[in-house]
Coordinates of C-alpha atoms and ligand atoms in Angstrom, one line a residue:
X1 CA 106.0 96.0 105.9
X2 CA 104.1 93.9 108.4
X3 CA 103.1 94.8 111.6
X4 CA 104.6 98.7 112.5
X5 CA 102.2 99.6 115.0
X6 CA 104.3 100.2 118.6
X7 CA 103.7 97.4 121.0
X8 CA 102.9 98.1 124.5
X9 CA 105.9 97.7 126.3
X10 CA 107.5 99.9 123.7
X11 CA 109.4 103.0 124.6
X12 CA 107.7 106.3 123.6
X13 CA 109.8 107.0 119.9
X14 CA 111.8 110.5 120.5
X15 CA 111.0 113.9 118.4
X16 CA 113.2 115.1 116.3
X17 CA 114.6 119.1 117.0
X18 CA 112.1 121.8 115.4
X19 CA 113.5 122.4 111.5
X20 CA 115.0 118.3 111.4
X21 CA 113.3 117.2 108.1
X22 CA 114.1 120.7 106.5
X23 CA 117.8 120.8 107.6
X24 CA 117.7 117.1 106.1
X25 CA 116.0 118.4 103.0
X26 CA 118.9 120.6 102.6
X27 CA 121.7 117.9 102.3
X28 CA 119.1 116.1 99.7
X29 CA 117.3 113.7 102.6
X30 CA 114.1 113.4 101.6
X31 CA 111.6 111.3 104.3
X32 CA 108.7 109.3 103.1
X33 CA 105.2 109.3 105.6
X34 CA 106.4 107.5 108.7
X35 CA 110.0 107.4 108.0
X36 CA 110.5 110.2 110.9
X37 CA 108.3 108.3 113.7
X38 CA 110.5 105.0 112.9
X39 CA 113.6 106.9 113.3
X40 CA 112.2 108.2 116.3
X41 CA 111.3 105.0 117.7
X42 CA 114.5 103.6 117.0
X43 CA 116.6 106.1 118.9
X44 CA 114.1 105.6 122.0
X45 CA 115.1 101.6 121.3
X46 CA 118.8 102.7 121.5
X47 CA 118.6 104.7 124.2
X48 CA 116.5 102.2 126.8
X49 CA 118.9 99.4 125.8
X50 CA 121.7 101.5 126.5
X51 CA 120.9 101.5 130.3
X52 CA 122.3 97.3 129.9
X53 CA 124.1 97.7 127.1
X54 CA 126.5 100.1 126.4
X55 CA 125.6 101.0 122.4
X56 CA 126.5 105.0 123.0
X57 CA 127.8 108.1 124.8
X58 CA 125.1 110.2 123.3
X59 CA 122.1 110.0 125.3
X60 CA 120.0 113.6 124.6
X61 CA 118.0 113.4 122.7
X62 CA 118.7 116.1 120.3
X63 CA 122.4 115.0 119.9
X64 CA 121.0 112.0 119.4
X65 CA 118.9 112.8 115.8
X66 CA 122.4 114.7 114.9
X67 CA 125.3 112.2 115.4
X68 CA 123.5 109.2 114.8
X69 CA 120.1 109.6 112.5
X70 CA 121.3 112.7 110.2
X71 CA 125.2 112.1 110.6
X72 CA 124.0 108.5 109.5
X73 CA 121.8 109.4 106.6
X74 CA 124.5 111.4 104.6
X75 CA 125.5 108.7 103.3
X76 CA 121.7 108.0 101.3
X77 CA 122.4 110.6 98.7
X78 CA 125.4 108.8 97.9
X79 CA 123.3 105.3 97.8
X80 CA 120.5 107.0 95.5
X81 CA 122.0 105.7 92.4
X82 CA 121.7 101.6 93.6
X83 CA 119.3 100.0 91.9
X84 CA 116.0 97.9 93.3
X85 CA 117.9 95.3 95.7
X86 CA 121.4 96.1 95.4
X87 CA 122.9 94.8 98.7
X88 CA 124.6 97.1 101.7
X89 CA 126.7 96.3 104.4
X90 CA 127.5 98.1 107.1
X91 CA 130.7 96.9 108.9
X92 CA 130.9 97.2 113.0
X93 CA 127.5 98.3 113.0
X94 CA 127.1 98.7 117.2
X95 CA 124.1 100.2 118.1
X96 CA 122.9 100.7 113.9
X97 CA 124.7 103.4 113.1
X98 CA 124.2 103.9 109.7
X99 CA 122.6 100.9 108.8
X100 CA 119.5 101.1 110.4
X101 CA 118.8 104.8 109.4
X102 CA 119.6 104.2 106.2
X103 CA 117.7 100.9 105.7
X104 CA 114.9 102.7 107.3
X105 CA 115.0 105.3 104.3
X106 CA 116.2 102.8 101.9
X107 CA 113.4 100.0 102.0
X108 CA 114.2 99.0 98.5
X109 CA 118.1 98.4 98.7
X110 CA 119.3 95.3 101.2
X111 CA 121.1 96.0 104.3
X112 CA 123.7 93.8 106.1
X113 CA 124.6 94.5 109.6
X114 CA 127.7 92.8 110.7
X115 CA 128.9 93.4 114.2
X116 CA 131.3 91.4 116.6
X117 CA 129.6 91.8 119.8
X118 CA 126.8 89.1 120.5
X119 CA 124.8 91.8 122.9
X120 CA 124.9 94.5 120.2
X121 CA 124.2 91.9 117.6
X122 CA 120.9 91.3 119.8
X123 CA 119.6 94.2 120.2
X124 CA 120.1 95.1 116.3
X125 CA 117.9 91.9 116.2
X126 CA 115.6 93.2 118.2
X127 CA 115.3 96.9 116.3
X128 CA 114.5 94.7 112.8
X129 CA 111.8 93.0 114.7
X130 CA 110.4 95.9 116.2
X131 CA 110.3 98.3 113.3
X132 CA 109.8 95.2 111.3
X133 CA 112.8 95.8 108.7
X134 CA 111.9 93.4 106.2
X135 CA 115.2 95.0 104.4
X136 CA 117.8 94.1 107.4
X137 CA 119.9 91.0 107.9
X138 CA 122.0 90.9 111.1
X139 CA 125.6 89.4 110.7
X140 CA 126.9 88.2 114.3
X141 CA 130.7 88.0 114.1
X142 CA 134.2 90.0 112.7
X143 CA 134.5 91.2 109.5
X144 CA 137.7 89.3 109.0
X145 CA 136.1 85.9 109.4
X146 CA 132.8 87.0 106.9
X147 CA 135.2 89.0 104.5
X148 CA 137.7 85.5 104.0
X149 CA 138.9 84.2 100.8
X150 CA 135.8 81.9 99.9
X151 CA 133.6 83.1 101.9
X152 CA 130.0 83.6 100.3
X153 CA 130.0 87.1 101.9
X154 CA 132.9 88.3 100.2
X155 CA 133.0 90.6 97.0
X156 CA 129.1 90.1 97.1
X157 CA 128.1 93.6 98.4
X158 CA 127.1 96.4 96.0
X159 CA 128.9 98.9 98.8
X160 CA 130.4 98.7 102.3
X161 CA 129.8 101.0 104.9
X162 CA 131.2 102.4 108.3
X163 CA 131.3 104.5 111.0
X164 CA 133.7 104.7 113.6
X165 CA 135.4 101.4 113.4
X166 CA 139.3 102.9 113.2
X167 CA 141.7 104.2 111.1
X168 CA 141.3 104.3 107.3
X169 CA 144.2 101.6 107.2
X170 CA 142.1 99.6 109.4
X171 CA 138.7 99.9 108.5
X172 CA 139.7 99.4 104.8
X173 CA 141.0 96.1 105.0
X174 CA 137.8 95.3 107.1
X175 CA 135.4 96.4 104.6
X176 CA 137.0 96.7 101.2
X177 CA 137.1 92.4 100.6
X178 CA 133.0 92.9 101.0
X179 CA 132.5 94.9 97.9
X180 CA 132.3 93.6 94.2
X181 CA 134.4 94.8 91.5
X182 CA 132.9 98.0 90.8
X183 CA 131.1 98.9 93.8
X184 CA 132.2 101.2 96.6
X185 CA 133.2 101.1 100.2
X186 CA 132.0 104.6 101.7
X187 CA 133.4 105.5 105.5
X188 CA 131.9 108.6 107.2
X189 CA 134.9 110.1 109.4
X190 CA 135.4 113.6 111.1
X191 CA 138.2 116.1 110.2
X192 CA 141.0 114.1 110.3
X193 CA 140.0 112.2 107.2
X194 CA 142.8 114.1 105.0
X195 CA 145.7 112.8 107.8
X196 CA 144.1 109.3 107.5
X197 CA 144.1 109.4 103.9
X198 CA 147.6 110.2 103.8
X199 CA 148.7 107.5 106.5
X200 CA 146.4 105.0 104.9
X201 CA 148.2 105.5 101.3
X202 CA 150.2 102.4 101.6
X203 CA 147.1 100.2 102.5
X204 CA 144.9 101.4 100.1
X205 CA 147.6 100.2 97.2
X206 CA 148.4 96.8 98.8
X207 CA 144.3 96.4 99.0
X208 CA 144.4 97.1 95.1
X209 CA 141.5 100.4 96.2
X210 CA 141.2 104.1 94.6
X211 CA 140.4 106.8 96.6
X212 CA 137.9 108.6 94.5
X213 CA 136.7 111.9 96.5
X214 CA 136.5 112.7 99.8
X215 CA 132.9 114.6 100.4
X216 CA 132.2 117.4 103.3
X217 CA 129.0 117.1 105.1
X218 CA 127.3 119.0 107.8
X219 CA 128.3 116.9 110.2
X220 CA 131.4 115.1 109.3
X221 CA 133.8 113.8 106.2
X222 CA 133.0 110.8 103.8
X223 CA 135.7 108.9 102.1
X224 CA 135.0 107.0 99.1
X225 CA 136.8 104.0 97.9
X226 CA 136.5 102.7 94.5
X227 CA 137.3 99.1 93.7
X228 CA 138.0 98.1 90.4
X229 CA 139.9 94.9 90.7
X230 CA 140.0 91.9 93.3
X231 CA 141.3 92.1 96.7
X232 CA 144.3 89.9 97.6
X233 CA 143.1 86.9 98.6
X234 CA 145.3 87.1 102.0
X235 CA 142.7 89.8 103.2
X236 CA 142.0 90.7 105.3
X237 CA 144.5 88.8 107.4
X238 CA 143.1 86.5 110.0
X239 CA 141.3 88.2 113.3
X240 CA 142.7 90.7 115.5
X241 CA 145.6 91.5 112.5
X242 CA 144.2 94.6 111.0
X243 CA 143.9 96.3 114.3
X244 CA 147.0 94.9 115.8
X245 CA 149.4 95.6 113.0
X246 CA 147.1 98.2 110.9
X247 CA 148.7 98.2 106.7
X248 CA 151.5 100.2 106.1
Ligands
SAM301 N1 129.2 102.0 113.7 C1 128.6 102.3 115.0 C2 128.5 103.7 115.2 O1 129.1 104.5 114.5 O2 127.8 104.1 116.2 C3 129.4 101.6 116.1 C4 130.8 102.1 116.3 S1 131.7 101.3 117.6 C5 132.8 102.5 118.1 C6 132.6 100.1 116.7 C7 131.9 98.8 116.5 O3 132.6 97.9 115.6 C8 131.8 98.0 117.8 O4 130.5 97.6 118.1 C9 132.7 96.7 117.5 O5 132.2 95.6 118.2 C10 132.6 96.6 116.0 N2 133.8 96.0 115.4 C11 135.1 96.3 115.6 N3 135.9 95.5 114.9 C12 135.1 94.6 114.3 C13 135.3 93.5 113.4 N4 136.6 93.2 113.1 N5 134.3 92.9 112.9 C14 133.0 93.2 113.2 N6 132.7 94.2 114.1 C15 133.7 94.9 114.6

């Protein structure tokens, strides 16, 4: 890490609610020295940028280190097993949610953060500079274009991730052309993930993907996907498709 110190213009970094890091412990989150007061520093980040930018609904700060920092982070025990410098991306990353998090926990995997949005896409920018993420590369564009048959992006991720980016059916064909034969795409969703599943059983065979387990956690569902063969080269379909006419 290079320089960590806060700068002056910085925004105060936000406390976590009393019993955090044990409630974390719990669910098997374990923090290093310092990985609470960057957390805390990012949420402050999030939440002065959200006065011009609109990154999130959930602006108290308790919430906050619940649906975005721990709601985020349930996906690390999951990520434990990756070897030094296995590469993560996190589709429709927004405001960092879970990339950031995690690749604040995570300093030896690699994270990519794609997002569509140029604004969002800046301030990410501006969250690796300030907590000086040596870890985090910031993708600006859609998933569809970066995912493409020849692209160098695609099948060259150890795991894909997302948060709140659509339906299964959608959010599948997004992410699942990222990953490598072998590796995983992992989706946190709430408690519809069992309907999803079911009206995403058609997309999941035509994107050649095994639903392997779907794991509860304290604040939400995670779905994991298990690729062992190619994707179709035709996705995901060109920009706009998956969304407009989601798999069947
Ligand atoms: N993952 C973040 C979270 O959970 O807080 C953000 C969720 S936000 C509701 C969905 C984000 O996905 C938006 O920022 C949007 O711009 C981005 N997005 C949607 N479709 C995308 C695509 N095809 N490629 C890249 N980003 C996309």
């Amino acid at each position: 890490m290079t320089n960590e110190r806060p700068q002056p213009n910085q925004p105060s970094p936000l406390t976590p609610p009393e019993g955090f890091a044990g409630a974390c412990a719990e669910i098997g989150i374990e923090f290093e020295p310092g990985d609470i007061e960057r957390l805390g520093r990012y949420l402050a980040l999030m939440l002065e940028a959200n006065k011009a930018t609109n990154l999130t609904a959930i602006t108290e700060s308790d919430h906050a280190w619940l649906r975005h920092i721990q709601d985020s982070l349930t996906l690390l025990p999951l990520l434990a097993e990756l070897s030094q410098g296995s590469r993560v991306i996190d589709v429709g990353s927004g405001g960092g949610c879970p990339g950031i998090p995690l690749a604040t926990c995570m300093p030896h995997l690699h994270f990519a953060l794609l997002e569509a949005t140029g604004k969002k896409a800046a301030f990410l920018e501006q969250v690796v500079e300030r907590l000086a993420l040596t870890n985090v590369t910031v993708l600006n564009g859609r998933a569809e274009t970066f995912a493409a048959f020849k692209s160098p992006h695609r099948e060259a991720y150890d795991v894909a991730i997302a948060r709140a980016v659509g339906p299964l059916s959608v959010v599948a064909e997004l992410t699942v052309p990222f990953v490598k034969m072998g590796g995983q795409t992992l989706l946190i969703k709430g408690q519809k993930a069992e309907e999803e599943l079911e009206a995403a059983a058609g997309a999941l065979h035509t994107l050649k993907v095994v639903h392997s387990g779907t794991i509860e956690t304290a604040t939400g569902r995670i779905i994991v996907l298990d690729k062992r063969v190619a994707t179709p080269r035709t996705y995901p379909r060109r920009n706009g498709e998956p969304k407009r006419v989601p798999l069947r």
